XYZ file of C-alpha atoms in Angstrom:
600
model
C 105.383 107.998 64.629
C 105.231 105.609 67.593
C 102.259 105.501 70.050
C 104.591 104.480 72.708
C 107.283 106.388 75.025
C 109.210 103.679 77.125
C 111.292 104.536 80.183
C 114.142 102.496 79.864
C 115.981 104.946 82.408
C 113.980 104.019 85.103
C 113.805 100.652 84.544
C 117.496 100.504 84.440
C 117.519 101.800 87.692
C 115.132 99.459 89.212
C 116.823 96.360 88.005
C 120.335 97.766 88.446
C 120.553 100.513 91.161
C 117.607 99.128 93.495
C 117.026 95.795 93.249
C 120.354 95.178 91.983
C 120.319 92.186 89.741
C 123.834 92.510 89.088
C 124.738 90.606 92.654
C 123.377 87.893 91.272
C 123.652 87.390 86.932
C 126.617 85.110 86.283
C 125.249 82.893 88.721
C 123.091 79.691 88.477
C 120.457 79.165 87.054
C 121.267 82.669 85.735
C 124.823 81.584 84.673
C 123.790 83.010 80.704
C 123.271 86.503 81.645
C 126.167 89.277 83.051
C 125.310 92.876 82.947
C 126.531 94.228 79.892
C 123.986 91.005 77.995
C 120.954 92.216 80.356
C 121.512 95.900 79.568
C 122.110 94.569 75.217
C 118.328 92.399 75.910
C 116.919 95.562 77.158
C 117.660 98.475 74.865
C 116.685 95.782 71.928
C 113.569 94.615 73.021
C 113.165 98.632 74.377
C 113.385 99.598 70.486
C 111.362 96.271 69.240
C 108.605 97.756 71.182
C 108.751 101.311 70.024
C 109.412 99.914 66.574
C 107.751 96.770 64.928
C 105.581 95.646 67.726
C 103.693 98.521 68.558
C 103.276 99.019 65.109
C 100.173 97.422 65.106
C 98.513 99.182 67.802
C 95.814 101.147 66.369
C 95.256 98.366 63.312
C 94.628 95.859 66.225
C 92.096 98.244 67.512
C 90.256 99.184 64.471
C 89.714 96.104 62.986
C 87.395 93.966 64.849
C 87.765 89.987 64.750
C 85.270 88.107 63.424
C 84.738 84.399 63.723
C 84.177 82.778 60.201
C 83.421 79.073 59.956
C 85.101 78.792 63.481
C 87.984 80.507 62.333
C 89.695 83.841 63.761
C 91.656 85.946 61.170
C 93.994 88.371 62.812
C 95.011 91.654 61.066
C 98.220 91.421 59.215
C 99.876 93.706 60.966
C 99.280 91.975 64.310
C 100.555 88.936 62.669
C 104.088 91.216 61.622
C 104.031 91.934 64.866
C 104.186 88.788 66.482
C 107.030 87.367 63.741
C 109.060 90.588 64.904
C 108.711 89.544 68.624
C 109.275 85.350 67.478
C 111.873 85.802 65.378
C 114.370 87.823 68.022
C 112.783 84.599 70.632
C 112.171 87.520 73.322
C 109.102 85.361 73.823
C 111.427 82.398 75.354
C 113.331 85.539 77.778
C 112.093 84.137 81.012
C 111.711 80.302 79.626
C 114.305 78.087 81.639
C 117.284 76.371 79.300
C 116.349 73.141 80.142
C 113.441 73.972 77.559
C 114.463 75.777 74.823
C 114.245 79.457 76.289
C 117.087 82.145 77.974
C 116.566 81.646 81.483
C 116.959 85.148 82.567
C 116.057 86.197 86.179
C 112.331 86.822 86.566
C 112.974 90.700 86.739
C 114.900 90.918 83.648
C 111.898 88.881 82.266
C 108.955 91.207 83.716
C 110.866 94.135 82.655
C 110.771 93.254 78.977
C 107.407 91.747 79.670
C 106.792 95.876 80.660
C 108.223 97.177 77.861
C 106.316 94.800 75.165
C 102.812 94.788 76.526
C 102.924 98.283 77.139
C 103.574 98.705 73.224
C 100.518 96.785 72.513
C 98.310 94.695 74.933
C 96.710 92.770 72.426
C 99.277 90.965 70.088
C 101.122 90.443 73.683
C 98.307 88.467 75.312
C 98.697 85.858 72.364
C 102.213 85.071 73.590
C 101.064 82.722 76.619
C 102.726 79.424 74.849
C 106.144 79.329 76.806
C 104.717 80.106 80.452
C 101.890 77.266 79.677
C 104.308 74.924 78.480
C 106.687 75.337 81.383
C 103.334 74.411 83.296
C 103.302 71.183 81.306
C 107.003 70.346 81.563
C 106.596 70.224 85.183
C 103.532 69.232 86.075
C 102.999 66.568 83.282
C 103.716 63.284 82.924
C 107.032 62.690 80.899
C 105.240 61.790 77.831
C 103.148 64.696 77.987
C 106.177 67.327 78.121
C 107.543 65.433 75.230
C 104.238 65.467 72.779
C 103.060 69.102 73.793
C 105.707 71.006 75.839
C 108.625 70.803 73.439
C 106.786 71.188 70.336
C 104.996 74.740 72.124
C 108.656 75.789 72.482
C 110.133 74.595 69.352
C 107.252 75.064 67.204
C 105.754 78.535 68.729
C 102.586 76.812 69.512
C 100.102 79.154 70.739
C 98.339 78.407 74.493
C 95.180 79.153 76.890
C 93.677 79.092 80.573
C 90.487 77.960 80.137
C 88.734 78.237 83.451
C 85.133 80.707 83.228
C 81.751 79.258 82.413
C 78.956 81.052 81.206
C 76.977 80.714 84.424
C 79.916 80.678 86.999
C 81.984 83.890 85.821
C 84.107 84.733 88.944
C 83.146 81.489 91.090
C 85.565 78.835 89.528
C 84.036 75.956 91.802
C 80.601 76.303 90.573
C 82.478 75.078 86.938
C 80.185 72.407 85.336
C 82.282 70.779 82.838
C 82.520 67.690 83.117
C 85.092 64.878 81.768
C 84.438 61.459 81.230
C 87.604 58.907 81.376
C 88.135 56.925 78.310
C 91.724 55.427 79.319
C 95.422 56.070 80.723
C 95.248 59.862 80.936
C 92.688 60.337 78.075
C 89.459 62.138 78.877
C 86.515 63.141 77.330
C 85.077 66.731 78.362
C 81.868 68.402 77.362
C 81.144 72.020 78.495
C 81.438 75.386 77.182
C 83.715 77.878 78.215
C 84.022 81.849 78.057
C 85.963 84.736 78.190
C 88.905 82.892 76.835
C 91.816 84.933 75.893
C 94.016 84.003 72.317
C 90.829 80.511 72.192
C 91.027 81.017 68.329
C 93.492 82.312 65.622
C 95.114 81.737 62.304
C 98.922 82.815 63.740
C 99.856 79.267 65.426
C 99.780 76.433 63.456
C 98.236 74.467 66.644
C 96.807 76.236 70.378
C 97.247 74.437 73.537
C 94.347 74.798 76.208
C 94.638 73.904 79.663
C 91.233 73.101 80.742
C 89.551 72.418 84.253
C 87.038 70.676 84.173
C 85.114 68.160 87.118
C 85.342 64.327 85.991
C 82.697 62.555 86.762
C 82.173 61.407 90.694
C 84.161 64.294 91.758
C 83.428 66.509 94.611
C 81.947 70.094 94.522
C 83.918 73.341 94.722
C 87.561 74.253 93.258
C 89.052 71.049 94.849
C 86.553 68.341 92.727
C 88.022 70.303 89.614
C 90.948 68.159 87.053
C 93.207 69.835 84.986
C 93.306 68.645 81.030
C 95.414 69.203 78.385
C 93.302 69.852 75.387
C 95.037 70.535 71.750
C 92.766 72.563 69.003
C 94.290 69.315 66.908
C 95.440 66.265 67.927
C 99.132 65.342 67.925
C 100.453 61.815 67.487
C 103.420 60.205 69.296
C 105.803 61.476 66.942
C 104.483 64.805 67.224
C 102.869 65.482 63.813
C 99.156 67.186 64.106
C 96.502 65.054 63.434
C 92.683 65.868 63.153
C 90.767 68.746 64.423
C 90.026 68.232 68.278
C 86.447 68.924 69.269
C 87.003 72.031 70.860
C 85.697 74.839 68.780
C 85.213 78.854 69.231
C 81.454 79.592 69.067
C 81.561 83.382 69.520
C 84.207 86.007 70.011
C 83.430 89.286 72.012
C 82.682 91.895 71.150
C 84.633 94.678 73.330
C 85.016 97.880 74.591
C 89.096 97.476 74.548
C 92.119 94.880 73.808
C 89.705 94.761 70.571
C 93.006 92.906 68.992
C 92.855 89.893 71.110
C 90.287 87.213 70.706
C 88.267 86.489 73.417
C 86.120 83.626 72.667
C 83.835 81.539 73.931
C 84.990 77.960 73.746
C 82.250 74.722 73.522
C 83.703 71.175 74.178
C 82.346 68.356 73.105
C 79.777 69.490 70.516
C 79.854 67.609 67.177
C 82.803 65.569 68.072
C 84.723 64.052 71.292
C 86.779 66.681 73.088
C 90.156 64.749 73.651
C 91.866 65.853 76.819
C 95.152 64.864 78.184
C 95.036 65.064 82.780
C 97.685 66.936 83.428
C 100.429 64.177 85.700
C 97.414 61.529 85.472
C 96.671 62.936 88.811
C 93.322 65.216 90.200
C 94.881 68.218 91.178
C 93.570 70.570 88.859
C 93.195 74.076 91.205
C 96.667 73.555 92.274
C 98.326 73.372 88.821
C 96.338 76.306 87.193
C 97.409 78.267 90.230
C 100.905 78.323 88.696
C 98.911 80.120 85.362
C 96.798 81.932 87.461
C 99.694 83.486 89.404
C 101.855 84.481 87.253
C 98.750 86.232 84.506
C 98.125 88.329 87.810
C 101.617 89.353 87.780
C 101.079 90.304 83.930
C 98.126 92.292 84.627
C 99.600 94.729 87.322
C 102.008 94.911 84.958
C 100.154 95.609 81.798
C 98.299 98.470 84.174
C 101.531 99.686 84.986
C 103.197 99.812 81.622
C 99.935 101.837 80.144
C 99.938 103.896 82.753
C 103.698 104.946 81.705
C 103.176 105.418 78.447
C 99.938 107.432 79.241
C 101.840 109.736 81.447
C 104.861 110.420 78.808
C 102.437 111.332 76.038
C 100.948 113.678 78.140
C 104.293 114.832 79.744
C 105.247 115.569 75.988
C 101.921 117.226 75.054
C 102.004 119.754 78.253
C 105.707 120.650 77.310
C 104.683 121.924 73.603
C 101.125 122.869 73.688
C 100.962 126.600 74.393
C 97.297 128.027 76.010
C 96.971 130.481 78.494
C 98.892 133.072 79.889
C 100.807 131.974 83.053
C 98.851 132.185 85.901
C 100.569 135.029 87.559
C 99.652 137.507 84.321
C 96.300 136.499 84.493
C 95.101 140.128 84.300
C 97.497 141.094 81.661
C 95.297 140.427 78.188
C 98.740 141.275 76.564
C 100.803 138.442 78.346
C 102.696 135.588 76.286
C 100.717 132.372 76.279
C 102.924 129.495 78.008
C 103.046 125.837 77.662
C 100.392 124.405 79.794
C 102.849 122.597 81.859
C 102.854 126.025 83.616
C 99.778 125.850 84.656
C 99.349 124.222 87.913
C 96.661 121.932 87.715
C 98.044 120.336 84.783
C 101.508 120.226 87.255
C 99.573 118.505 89.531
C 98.006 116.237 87.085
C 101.109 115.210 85.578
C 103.011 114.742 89.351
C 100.477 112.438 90.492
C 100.489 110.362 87.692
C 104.568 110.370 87.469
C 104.571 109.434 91.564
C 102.063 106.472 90.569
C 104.047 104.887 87.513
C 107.163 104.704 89.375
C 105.545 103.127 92.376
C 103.385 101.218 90.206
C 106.526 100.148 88.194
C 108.785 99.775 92.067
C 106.241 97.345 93.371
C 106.327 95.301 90.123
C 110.253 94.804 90.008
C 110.123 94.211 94.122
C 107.739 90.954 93.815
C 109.674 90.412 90.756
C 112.957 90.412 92.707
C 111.106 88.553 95.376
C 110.765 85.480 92.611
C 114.363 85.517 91.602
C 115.383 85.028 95.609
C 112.678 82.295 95.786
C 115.031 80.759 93.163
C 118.747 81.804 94.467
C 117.489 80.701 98.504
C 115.197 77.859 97.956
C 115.637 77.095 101.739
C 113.835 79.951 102.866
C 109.687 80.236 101.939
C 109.645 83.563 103.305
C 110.448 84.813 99.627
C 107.737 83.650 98.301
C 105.122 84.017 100.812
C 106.457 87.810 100.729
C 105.826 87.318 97.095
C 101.952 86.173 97.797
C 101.437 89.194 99.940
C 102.534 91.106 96.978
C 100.082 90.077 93.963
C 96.742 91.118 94.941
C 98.104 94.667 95.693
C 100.540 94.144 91.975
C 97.240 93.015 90.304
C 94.279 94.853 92.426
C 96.025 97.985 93.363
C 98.543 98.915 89.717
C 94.942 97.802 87.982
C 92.655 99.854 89.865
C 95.458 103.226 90.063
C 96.590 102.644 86.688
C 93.236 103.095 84.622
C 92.317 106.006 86.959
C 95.629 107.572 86.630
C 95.104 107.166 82.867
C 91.713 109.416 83.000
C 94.083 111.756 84.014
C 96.595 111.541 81.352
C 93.286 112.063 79.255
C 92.473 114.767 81.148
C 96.073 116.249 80.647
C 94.982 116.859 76.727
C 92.096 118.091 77.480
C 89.434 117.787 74.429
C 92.587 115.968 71.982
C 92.698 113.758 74.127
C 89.331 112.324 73.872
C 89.958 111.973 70.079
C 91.383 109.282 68.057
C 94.135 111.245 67.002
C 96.096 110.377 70.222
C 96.361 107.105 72.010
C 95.013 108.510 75.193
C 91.245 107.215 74.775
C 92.545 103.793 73.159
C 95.186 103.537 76.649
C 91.591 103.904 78.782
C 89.521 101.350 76.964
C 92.434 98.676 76.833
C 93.213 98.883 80.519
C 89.623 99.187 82.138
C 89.553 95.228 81.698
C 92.746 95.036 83.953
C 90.193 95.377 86.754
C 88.271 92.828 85.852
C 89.633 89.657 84.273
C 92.396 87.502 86.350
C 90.267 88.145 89.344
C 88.043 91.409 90.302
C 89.673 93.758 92.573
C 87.264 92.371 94.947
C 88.574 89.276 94.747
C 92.138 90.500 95.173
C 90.925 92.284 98.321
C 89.815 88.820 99.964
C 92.300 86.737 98.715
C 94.427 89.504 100.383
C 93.248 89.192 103.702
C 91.749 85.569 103.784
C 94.590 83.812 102.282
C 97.749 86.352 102.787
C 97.159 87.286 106.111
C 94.219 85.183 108.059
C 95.734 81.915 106.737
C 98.938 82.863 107.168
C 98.411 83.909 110.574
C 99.743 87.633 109.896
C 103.055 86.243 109.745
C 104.541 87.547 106.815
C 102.867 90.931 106.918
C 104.539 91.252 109.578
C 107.999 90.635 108.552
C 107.463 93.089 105.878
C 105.826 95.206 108.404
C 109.367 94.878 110.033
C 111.613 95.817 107.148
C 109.641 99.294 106.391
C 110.453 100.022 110.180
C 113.690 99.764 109.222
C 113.329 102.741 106.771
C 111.349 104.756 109.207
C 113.747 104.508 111.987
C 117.100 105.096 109.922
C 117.532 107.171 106.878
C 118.808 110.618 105.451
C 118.234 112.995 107.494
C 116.631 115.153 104.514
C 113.641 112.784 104.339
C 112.798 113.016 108.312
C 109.369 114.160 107.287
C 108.626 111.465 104.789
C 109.647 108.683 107.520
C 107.733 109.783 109.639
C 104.860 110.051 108.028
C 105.589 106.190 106.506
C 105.650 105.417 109.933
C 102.343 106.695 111.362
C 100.618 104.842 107.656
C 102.395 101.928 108.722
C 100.436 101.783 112.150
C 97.235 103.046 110.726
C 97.101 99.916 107.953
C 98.145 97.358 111.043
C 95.077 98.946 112.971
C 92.598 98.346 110.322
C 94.231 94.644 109.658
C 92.986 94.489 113.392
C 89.683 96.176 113.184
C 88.807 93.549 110.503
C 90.308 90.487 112.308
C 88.313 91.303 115.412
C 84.967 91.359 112.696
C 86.373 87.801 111.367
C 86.502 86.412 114.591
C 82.969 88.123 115.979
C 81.782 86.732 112.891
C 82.171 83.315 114.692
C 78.817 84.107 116.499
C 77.702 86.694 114.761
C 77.438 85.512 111.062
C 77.007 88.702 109.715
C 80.146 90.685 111.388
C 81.808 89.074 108.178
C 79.823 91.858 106.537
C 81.619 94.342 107.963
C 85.270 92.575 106.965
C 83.775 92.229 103.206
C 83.400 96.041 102.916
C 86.758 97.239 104.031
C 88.739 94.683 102.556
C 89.295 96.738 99.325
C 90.005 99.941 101.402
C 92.777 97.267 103.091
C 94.501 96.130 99.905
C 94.553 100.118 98.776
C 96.148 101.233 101.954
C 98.718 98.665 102.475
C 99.895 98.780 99.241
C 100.301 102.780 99.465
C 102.527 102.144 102.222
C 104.465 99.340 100.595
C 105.142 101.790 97.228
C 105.548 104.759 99.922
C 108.360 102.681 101.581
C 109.425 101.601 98.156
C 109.568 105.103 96.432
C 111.487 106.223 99.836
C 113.987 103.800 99.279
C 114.662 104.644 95.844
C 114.847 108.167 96.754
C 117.173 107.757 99.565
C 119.508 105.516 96.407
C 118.802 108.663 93.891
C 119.874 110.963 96.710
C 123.467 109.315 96.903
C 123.929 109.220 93.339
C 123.635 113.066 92.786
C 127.169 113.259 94.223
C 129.073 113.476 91.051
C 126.102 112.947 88.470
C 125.659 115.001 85.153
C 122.870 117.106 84.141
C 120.453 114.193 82.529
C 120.557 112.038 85.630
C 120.517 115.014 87.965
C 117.410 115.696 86.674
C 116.252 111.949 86.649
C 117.108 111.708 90.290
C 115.698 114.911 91.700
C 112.782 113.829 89.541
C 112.536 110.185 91.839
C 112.581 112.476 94.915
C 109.851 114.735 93.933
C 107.656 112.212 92.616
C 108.468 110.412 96.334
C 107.690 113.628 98.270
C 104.706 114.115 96.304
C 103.328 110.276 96.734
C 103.910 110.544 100.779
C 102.057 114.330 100.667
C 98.908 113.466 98.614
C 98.478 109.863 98.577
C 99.437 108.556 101.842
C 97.194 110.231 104.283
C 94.288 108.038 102.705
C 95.509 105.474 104.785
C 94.709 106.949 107.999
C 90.762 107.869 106.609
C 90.579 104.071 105.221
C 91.314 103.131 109.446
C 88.530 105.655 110.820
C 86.106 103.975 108.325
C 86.556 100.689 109.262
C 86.816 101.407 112.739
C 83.338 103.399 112.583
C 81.928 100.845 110.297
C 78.224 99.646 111.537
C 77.443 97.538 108.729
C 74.158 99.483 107.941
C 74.525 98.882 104.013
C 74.140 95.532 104.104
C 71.082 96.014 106.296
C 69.435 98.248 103.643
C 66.160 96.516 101.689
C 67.203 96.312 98.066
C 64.406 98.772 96.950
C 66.203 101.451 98.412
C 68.988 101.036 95.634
């Protein structure tokens, strides 16, 4: 039996009674899709991830890669996996026509994107071909989309960002690889690289990596960086592979999760030239990778979210049929009936908390989603996706950060099963703690937050959106007065502690160190503004699930009572943090960073 419980009912009603995707299918550049073909791509990637692709879940897991003769053998199973996924091309859903793929809208994409990685994380993260060569196709020169980005389409060539070094982890500009021009838009490089997800494998018959790297002369920092197109073999004009590039895996981690995919480190350069193609023949390497870098943010909130998910429906199902305990009410009566523990109420609470974060989790996700499909439909106006860059630090950071501690919950809800191998609860934990980590720290989310997203964009945007979820708290049903009002007071609480910490930016000016004070509160800042963006969100679906009871039969009268109790629940328990989170950066005196390092 399956490891995986999907909720295609709610994402149904994200895509189709919130965001409402429907108002827009039929339409260019999503003239291939209507309703009835989105809801058909759905339900058959929904059982392709319940079926043959999470198949190889736990084999993924238990059988470590090794590197042999700079080789990387994946399981068979992962492998069967994989063909499953190729073979129905769900890997080309989001993939424009103009290439070779669908072209669906960039929800429909994300929400299979939800429904395969949440089946399993580690055969998924080898599918990177068709987003990298989109990359290529329009940021290449024309002769480079023709010899690598139609053959990664056509071919199912795999593909990887290759950015970390050794030395610089997190700080990209401090990258020492270097590249040496040889001619036209060929380049030498020499460097080593790791932490590079899908570097080696036996599944594709060639991998693509997009490399920066800092030709020679360049400047220092992110903006002296190139971008490269480096092949793991060579391919002629005519497209036929050629000899082995020298770009070789020289280890592969060893993990605590995601044990499936290979993360390698990658040496250029070392027994033979490492051939690299510059991506346009121009030096704008930080830009282009952006594009990657964006949009593997966007996968990891949504990995977190779809783990998350599929945590909370195990344990859902476990706390309906395992029977302990006598309710809590005949807790003196040694002769009472034992009950499921669903009865119990801190397994209630357990179970409401983390069914109020997967559906905001999951609402954020198909809201920036949504936000890239009217970046598309109204090209004329940026605000889409500036709303959209407000949106991924909190869709990385924040779903990354909630949904692995969520998950200790859903642990938690089995009590000692679920610390066993026998359930997938302990195997969810390990895979998702890296969703903190890789694709930026949630550190780094929390600056680029309020550095680049706010600061930079002179609070402009933030405050549109600030705008729209006064909208909610001003008009509504009348039965969520309470809720409103309590989004409303969050709302002013996060736009005081934006203020607290732009007053430290700009005292910073001449006092260097009141930038200390902004650098420990700017995590607090991306965890309180996006509780009131998935409190506004949740409200909003609740106030669409509240209509639809009119008229609805049992099964989605209990789905949409269930959106407004997981709502109710959010706004009660989570949302007050906000208002702590603005007395402690108000109060803050920067004393930590004051403290002599002995007194750690």
């Amino acid at each position: 039996m399956t490891h995986y419980r999907t909720n295609l009912r709610d994402l149904e009603f994200n895509l189709f009674e919130v965001v409402r995707i429907q108002d827009y299918l039929g339409e260019p550049p999503f003239e291939s899709f209507d309703v009835d073909t989105a809801k058909d791509a759905l339900r058959e990637v929904d059982r392709l991830a319940r079926e043959e692709f999470a198949a190889s879940f736990v084999e993924a897991d238990r059988n470590e890669l090794e590197l042999v003769d700079g080789e990387v053998h994946l399981p068979d199973g992962v492998k069967a996996s994989l063909d499953a996924l190729v073979a129905g091309g769900w890997h080309l859903l989001g993939v424009p026509t103009e290439l070779g793929g669908f072209g669906a809208p960039q929800a429909l994409r994300w929400a299979a994107t939800e429904l395969l990685v949440g089946a399993n994380p580690a055969a998924f993260l080898y599918v990177s071909g068709p987003l990298m060569a989109a990359v290529i196709a329009e940021e290449g020169t024309p002769e480079q989309a023709e010899r690598f980005a139609k053959p990664m389409i056509e071919r199912n060539w795999g593909a990887t960002m290759v950015l970390t070094e050794p030395d610089a982890g997190s700080d990209v500009g401090a990258a020492k690889t270097k590249a040496v021009h040889v001619e036209g838009d060929v380049w030498h490089l020499e460097g080593v690289k790791r932490f590079i997800t899908s570097a080696e494998n036996d599944y594709f018959e060639n991998i693509v990596h997009l490399v920066l790297a800092r030709p020679e002369g360049a400047g220092p920092g992110t903006k002296g960086l190139s971008m490269f197109i480096v092949p793991k073999y060579l391919v002629d004009d005519e497209g036929n592979l050629g000899e082995r590039n020298g770009v070789v895996a020289t280890n592969v981690e060893k993990k605590m999760g995601i044990k499936g995919s290979a993360t390698c480190e990658l040496t250029l350069g070392l027994d033979r030239p490492c051939v690299g193609y510059l991506v346009g023949n121009v030096h704008d390497g930080i830009r282009q990778m952006f594009k990657i870098i964006e949009d593997a943010r966007m996968l990891i909130g949504v990995k977190s979210a779809a783990t998350l998910s599929t945590g909370y429906l195990n344990a859902l199902e476990y706390a309906k049929e395992r029977i302990q305990g006598p309710d809590m009410t005949q807790m003196r009566d040694k002769t009472a009936p034992r009950v499921p523990i669903i009865r119990h109420p801190d397994v209630r609470r357990m179970l409401m908390l983390q069914k109020s974060y997967a559906e905001g989790l999951r609402a954020l996700v198909f809201y920036a989603a949504w936000l890239l499909d009217r970046a598309v439909l109204d090209p004329d106006d940026d605000h889409w996706g500036r709303l959209n860059d407000l949106l991924l630090p909190m869709v990385k950071g924040y779903s990354s950060e909630k949904g692995y501690e969520m998950l200790a919950l859903s642990l938690q809800t089995l009590g000692g099963n679920g610390y066993t191998m026998d359930y997938p609860m302990e195997q969810y934990l390990r895979d998702a703690k890296i969703d903190t980590i890789y694709e930026g720290t949630t550190a780094i989310q929390g600056l680029d937050l309020f550095f680049r997203k706010i600061v930079r964009d002179q609070g402009r945007t933030l405050t549109r959106l600030g705008e729209d979820i006064l909208e909610t708290v001003k008009g509504g049903a009348e039965a969520f007065a309470a809720e409103r009002r309590a989004l409303g007071d969050a709302l002013e609480d996060v736009q005081a502690t934006v203020g607290t910490l732009v007053g430290y930016a700009m005292a910073s000016q001449q006092e260097p160190s009141e930038i200390y004070k902004v650098g420990l509160h700017t995590n607090h800042l991306l965890f309180s503004l996006s509780e009131v963006v998935i409190a506004w969100l949740l409200l909003r679906h609740a106030e669409v699930a509240l209509a639809a009871l009119d008229g609805a039969d049992e099964a989605d009268r209990a789905f949409y009572e269930g959106k407004i109790a997981s709502m109710r629940f959010f706004v009660d328990q989570v949302l007050p943090q906000v208002a702590l989170r603005r007395r402690l950066a108000e109060a803050e005196d920067g004393a930590l960073m004051e403290l002599e390092v002995d007194r750690f």
